[in-house]
Short mmCIF file of N, CA and C in Angstrom, two decimals:
data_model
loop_
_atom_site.label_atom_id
_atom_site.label_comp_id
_atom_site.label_asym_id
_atom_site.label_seq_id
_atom_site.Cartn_x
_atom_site.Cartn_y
_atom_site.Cartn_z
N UNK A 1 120.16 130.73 96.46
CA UNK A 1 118.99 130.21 95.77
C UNK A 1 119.28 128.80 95.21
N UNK A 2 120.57 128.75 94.69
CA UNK A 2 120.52 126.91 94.08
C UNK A 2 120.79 126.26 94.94
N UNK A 3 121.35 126.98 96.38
CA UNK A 3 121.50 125.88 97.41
C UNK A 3 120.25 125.34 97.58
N UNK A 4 119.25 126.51 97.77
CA UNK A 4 117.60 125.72 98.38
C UNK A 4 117.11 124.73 97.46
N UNK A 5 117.41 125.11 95.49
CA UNK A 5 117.12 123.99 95.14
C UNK A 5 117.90 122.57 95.05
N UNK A 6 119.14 123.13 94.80
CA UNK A 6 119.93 121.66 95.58
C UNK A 6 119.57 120.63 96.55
N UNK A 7 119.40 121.28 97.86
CA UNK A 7 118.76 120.86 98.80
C UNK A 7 116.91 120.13 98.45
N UNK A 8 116.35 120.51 97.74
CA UNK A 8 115.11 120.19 97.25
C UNK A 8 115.11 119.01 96.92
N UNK A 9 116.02 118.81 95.68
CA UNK A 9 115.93 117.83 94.70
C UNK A 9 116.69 116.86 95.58
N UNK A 10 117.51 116.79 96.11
CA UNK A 10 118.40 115.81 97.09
C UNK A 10 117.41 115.49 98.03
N UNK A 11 116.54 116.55 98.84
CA UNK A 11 115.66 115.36 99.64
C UNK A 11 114.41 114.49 98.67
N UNK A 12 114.34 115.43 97.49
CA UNK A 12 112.83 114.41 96.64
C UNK A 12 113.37 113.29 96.71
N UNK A 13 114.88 113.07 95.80
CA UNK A 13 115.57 111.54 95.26
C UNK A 13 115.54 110.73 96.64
N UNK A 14 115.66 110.99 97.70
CA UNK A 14 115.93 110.51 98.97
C UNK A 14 114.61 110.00 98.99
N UNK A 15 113.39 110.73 99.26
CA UNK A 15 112.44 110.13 99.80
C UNK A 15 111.49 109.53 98.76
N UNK A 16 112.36 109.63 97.40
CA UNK A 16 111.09 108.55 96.34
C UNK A 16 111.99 107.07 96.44
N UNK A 17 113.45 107.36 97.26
CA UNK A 17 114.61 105.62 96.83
C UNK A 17 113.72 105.33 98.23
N UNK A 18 113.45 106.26 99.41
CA UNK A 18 112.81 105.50 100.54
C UNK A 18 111.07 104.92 100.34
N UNK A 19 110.66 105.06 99.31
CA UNK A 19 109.68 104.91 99.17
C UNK A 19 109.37 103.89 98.14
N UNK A 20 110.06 103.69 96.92
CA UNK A 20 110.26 102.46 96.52
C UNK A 20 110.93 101.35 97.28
N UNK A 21 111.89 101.94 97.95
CA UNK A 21 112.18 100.79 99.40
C UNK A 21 111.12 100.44 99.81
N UNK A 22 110.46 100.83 100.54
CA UNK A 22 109.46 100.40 101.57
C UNK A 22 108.40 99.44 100.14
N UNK A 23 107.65 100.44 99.17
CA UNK A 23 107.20 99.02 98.12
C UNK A 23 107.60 97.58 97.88
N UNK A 24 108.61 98.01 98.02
CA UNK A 24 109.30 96.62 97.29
C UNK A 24 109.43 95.34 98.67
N UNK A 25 109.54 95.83 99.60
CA UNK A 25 109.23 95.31 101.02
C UNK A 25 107.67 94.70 101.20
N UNK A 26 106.94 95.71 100.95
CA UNK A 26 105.44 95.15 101.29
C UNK A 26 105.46 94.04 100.37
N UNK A 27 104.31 93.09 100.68
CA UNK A 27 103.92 91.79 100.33
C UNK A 27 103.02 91.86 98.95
N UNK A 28 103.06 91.23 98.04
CA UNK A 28 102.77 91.43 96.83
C UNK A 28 101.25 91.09 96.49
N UNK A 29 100.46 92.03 96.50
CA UNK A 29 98.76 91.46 96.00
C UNK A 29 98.81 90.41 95.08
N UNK A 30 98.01 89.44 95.66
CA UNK A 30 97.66 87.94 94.98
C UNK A 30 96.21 88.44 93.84
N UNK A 31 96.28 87.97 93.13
CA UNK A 31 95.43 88.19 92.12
C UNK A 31 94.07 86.98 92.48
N UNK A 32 93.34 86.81 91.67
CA UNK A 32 91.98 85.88 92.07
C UNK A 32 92.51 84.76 91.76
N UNK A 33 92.89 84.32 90.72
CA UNK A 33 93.01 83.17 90.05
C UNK A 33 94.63 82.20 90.71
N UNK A 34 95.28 83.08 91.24
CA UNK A 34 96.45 83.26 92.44
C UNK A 34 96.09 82.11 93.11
N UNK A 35 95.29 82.70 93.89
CA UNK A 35 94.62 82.92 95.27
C UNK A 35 93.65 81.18 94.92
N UNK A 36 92.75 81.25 94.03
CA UNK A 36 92.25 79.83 93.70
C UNK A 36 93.18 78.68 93.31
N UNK A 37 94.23 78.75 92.33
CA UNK A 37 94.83 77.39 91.91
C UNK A 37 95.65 77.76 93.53
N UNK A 38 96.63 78.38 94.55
CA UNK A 38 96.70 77.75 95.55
C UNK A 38 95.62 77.12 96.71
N UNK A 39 94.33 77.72 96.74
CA UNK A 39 93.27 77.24 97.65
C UNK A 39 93.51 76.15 97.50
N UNK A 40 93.21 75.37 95.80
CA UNK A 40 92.35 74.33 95.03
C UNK A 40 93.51 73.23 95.87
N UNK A 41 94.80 73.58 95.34
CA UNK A 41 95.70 72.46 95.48
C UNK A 41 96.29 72.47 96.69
N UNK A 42 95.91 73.49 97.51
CA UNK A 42 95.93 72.83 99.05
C UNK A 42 95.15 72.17 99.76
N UNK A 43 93.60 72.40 99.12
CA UNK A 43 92.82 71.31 99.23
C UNK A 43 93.17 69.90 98.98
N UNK A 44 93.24 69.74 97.55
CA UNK A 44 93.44 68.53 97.68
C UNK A 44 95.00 68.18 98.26
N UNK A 45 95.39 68.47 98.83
CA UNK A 45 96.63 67.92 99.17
C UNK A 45 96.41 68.02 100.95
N UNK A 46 95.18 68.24 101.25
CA UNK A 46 94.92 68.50 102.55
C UNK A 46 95.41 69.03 103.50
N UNK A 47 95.99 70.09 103.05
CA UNK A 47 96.73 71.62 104.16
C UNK A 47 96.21 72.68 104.06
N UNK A 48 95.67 72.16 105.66
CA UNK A 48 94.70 73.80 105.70
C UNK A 48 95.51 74.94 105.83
N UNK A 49 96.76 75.04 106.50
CA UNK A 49 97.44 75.91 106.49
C UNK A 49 97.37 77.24 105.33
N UNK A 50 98.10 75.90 104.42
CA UNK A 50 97.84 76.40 102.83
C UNK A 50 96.52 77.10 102.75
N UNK A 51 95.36 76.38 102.62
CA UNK A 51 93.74 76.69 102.45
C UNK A 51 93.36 77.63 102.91
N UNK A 52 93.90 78.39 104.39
CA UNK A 52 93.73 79.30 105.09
C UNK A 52 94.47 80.46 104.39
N UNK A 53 95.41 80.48 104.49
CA UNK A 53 96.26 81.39 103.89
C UNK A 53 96.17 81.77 102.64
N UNK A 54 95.82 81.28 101.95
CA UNK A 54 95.13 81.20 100.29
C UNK A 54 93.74 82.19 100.10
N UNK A 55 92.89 81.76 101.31
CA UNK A 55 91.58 82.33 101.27
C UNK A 55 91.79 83.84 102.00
N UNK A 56 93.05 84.02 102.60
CA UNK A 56 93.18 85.44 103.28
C UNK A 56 93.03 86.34 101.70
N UNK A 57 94.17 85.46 100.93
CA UNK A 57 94.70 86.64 99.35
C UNK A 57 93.50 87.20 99.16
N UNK A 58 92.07 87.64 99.10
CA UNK A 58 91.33 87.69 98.31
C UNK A 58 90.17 87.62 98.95
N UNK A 59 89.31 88.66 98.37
CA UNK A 59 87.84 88.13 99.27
C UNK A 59 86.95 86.78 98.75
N UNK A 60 86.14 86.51 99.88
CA UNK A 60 85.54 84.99 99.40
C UNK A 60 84.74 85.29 97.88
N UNK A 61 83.91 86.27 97.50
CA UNK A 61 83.52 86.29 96.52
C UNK A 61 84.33 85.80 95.59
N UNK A 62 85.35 86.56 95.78
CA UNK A 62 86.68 87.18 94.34
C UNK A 62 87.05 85.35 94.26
N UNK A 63 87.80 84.83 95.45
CA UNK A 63 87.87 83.38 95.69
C UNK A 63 86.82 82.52 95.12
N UNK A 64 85.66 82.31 95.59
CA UNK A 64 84.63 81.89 94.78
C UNK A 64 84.91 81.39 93.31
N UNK A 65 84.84 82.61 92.40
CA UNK A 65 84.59 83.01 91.23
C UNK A 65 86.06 82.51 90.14
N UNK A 66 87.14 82.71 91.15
CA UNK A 66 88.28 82.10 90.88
C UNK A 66 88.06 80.09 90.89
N UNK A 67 87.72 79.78 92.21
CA UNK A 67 87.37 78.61 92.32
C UNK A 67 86.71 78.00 91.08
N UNK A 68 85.46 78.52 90.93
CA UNK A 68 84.59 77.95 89.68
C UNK A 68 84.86 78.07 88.34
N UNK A 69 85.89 79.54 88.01
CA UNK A 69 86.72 79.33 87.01
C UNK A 69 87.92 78.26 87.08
N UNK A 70 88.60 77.83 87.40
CA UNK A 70 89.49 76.83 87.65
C UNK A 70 88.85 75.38 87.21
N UNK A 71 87.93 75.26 87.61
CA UNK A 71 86.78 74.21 87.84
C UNK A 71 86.47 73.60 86.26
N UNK A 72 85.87 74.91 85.57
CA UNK A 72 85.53 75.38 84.23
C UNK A 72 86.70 74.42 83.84
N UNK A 73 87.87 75.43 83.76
CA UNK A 73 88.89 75.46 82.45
C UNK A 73 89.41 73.84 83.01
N UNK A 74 89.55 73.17 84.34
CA UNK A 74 89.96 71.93 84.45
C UNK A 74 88.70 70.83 83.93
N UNK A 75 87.55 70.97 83.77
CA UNK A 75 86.79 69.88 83.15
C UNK A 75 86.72 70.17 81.64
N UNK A 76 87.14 71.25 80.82
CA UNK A 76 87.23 71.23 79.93
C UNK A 76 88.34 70.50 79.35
N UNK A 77 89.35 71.09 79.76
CA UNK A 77 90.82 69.98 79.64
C UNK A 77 90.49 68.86 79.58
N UNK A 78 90.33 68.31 80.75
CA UNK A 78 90.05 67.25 80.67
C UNK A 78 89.16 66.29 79.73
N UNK A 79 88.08 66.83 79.56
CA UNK A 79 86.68 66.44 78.68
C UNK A 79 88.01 66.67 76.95
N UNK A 80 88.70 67.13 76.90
CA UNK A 80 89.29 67.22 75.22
C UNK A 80 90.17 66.26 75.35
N UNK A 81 90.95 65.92 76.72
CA UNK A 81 91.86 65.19 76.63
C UNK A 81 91.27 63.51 76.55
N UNK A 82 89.96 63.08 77.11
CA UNK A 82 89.35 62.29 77.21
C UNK A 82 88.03 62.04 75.71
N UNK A 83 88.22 63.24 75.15
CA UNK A 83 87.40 63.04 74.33
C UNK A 83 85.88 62.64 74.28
N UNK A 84 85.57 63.18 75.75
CA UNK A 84 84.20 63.31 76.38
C UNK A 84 83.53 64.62 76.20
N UNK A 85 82.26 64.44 77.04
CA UNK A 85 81.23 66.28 76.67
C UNK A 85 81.90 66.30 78.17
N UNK A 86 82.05 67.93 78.44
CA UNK A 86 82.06 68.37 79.22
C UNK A 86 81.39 67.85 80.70
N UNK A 87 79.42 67.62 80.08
CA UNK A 87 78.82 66.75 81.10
C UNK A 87 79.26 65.98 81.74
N UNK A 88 80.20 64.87 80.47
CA UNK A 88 79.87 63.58 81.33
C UNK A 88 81.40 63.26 82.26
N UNK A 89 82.34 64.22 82.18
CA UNK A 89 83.47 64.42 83.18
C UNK A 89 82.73 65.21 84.07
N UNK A 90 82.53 66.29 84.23
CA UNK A 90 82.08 66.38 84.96
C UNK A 90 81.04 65.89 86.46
N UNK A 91 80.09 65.00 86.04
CA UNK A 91 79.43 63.71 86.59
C UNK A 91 80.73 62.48 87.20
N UNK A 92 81.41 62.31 86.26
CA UNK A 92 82.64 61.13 86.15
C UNK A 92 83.06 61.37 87.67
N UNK A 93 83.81 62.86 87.53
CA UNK A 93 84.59 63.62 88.98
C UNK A 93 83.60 63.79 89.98
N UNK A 94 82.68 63.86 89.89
CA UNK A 94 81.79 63.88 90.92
C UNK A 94 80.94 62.53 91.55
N UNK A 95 81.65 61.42 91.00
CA UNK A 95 80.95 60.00 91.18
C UNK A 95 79.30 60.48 90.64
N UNK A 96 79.02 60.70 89.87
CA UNK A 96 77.67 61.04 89.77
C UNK A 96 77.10 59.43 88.39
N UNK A 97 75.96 58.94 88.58
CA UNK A 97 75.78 58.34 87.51
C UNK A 97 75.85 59.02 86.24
N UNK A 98 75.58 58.20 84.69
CA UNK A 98 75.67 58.74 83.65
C UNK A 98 74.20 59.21 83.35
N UNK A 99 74.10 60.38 83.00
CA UNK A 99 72.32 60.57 82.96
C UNK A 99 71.99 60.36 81.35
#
């Protein structure tokens, strides 16, 4: 009888070390915001490679939403660091006139 549980517990430990093996192997889920600051800055640095591979992490929505947050929190920065409204960086980065 303790052989069978011997035997038990020796194959569980076996197949939970083979199974955190194999986890730790697979490729690590990119989060949204991941997935956007690399899109953003492979954009501008003009590698689609990058851009492609960036937009796999994540669905376009999730991407999206990441994108326009990024967007957000970088014209805000900016607008405090410049000591502007939000607006008028925003317009600024976009060549837009001053309205």
């Amino acid at each position: 009888m303790f052989d069978r549980i011997r035997r038990y517990v020796t194959g569980f430990r076996s197949s939970t070390a083979s199974t955190k093996e194999a986890v730790g192997r697979e490729k690590r889920a990119h989060n949204l915001f991941e997935a956007a600051a690399a899109y953003v800055s492979a954009r501008a640095e003009d590698d689609q490679d990058r851009v492609d591979e960036a937009a796999d992490w994540v669905s376009p929505e999730a991407l999206s939403f990441g994108v326009s947050e990024l967007a957000c929190r970088a014209v805000i920065a900016l607008a405090r660091e410049r000591d502007e409204s939000p607006g008028t960086v925003a317009r600024d980065l976009l060549g837009l006139p001053v309205s």
